[in-house]
Amino acid sequence: MRAASFLLSVAAAIASVKGAIVPQRRADVCNGHAELCNRSYGNVTFLGAHDSFAFSDDPLALAADQQVDIPTQLGLGVRLLQAQAHVNDGVLHFCHTSCLLFDGGTVEDYLNKVHDFLTANPNEVLTLLFTNPEGASLPDLWDPPFQASGIADLAYVPPSIPVKQSDWPTLGDLIDSGKRVIVFLDAGADTDRSVPYILPEFEMVWETPFSVTDATFPCSVDRINGPLSTEDHMYMINHSLNKNILDTGIIVSDPKDAPTTNSVSSILANAGGCEGFAAGRAPNFVLLDFVNLGQGLDAVNQLNGLA
């Protein structure tokens, strides 16, 4: 009996030590798939919604690039939300080119909806990619809505920047750490590091051209910055087809084309055309208009080797 008791005590002590050295992972499923938990954030493809705030089911709302709201987009599998910010009466809003054209409301209200989703879905990693065309102040205008909504508490801060594509944590590690939101800004965060969780996009992510009117989506590196090589960046394909209205130079997205544009074959062809710039890797982000149309998530799952 004494020998058995001693062995049990030793086993318990070993288990305790092992538990201290190797913490138990809380996330067994990450972004809907167990296979993604041990995969680096920089080696996952995420479905993205372009102008995510600009949703309307009105066919005459030409500035709307989505038909469904933020919770619905997230429910469809979107894990990158893109939006453009403008200052409206001293408050940061998400607007399409101008708040007079399409005002999607305040950034804080938008982030509150995002926080609700993250609270209800604790095993999800989400990317926020915002544009800052007016150079709004990070500490004065960007940080307050992130703090008020609680998103700042969930935002990942790398040990140093830029982060190479191969050096990001795994999805499981991000979830386990409680820091499972990655925030990129296209302008301002490269020169102002006073808000450390807002990361400079182009130092770590390059994009293909936007406002594309060619349905074959020829690939090129359109915007990139920083010391990292092109191959060491993550990258995003802007996979939305636009129409030039009566050759006026006014470019709008067309929901009639979306089921074809957002098809598996079209997305995979675009991704395949870009792999030569990324050492054969699939894109990290596939940015779509009208995410409720077509097969965007099916294509992303295939790019992740899940289907």
Tab-separated table of C-alpha atoms in Angstrom, residues 8 10 29 83 112 157 186 190 198 227-228 259 268:
chain	number	residue	atom	x	y	z
A	8	LEU	CA	0.778	7.803	-7.008
A	10	VAL	CA	5.332	10.705	-7.643
A	29	VAL	CA	-10.882	23.932	-32.624
A	83	ALA	CA	-13.272	49.341	-43.713
A	112	ASN	CA	-19.055	46.892	-30.382
A	157	VAL	CA	1.011	43.084	-30.013
A	186	ASP	CA	-2.792	51.197	-44.084
A	190	ASP	CA	4.195	53.130	-39.752
A	198	ILE	CA	-2.390	49.014	-34.408
A	227	PRO	CA	12.481	46.056	-45.063
A	228	LEU	CA	10.992	42.581	-45.515
A	259	PRO	CA	-21.764	34.782	-57.954
A	268	LEU	CA	-8.468	29.779	-57.052
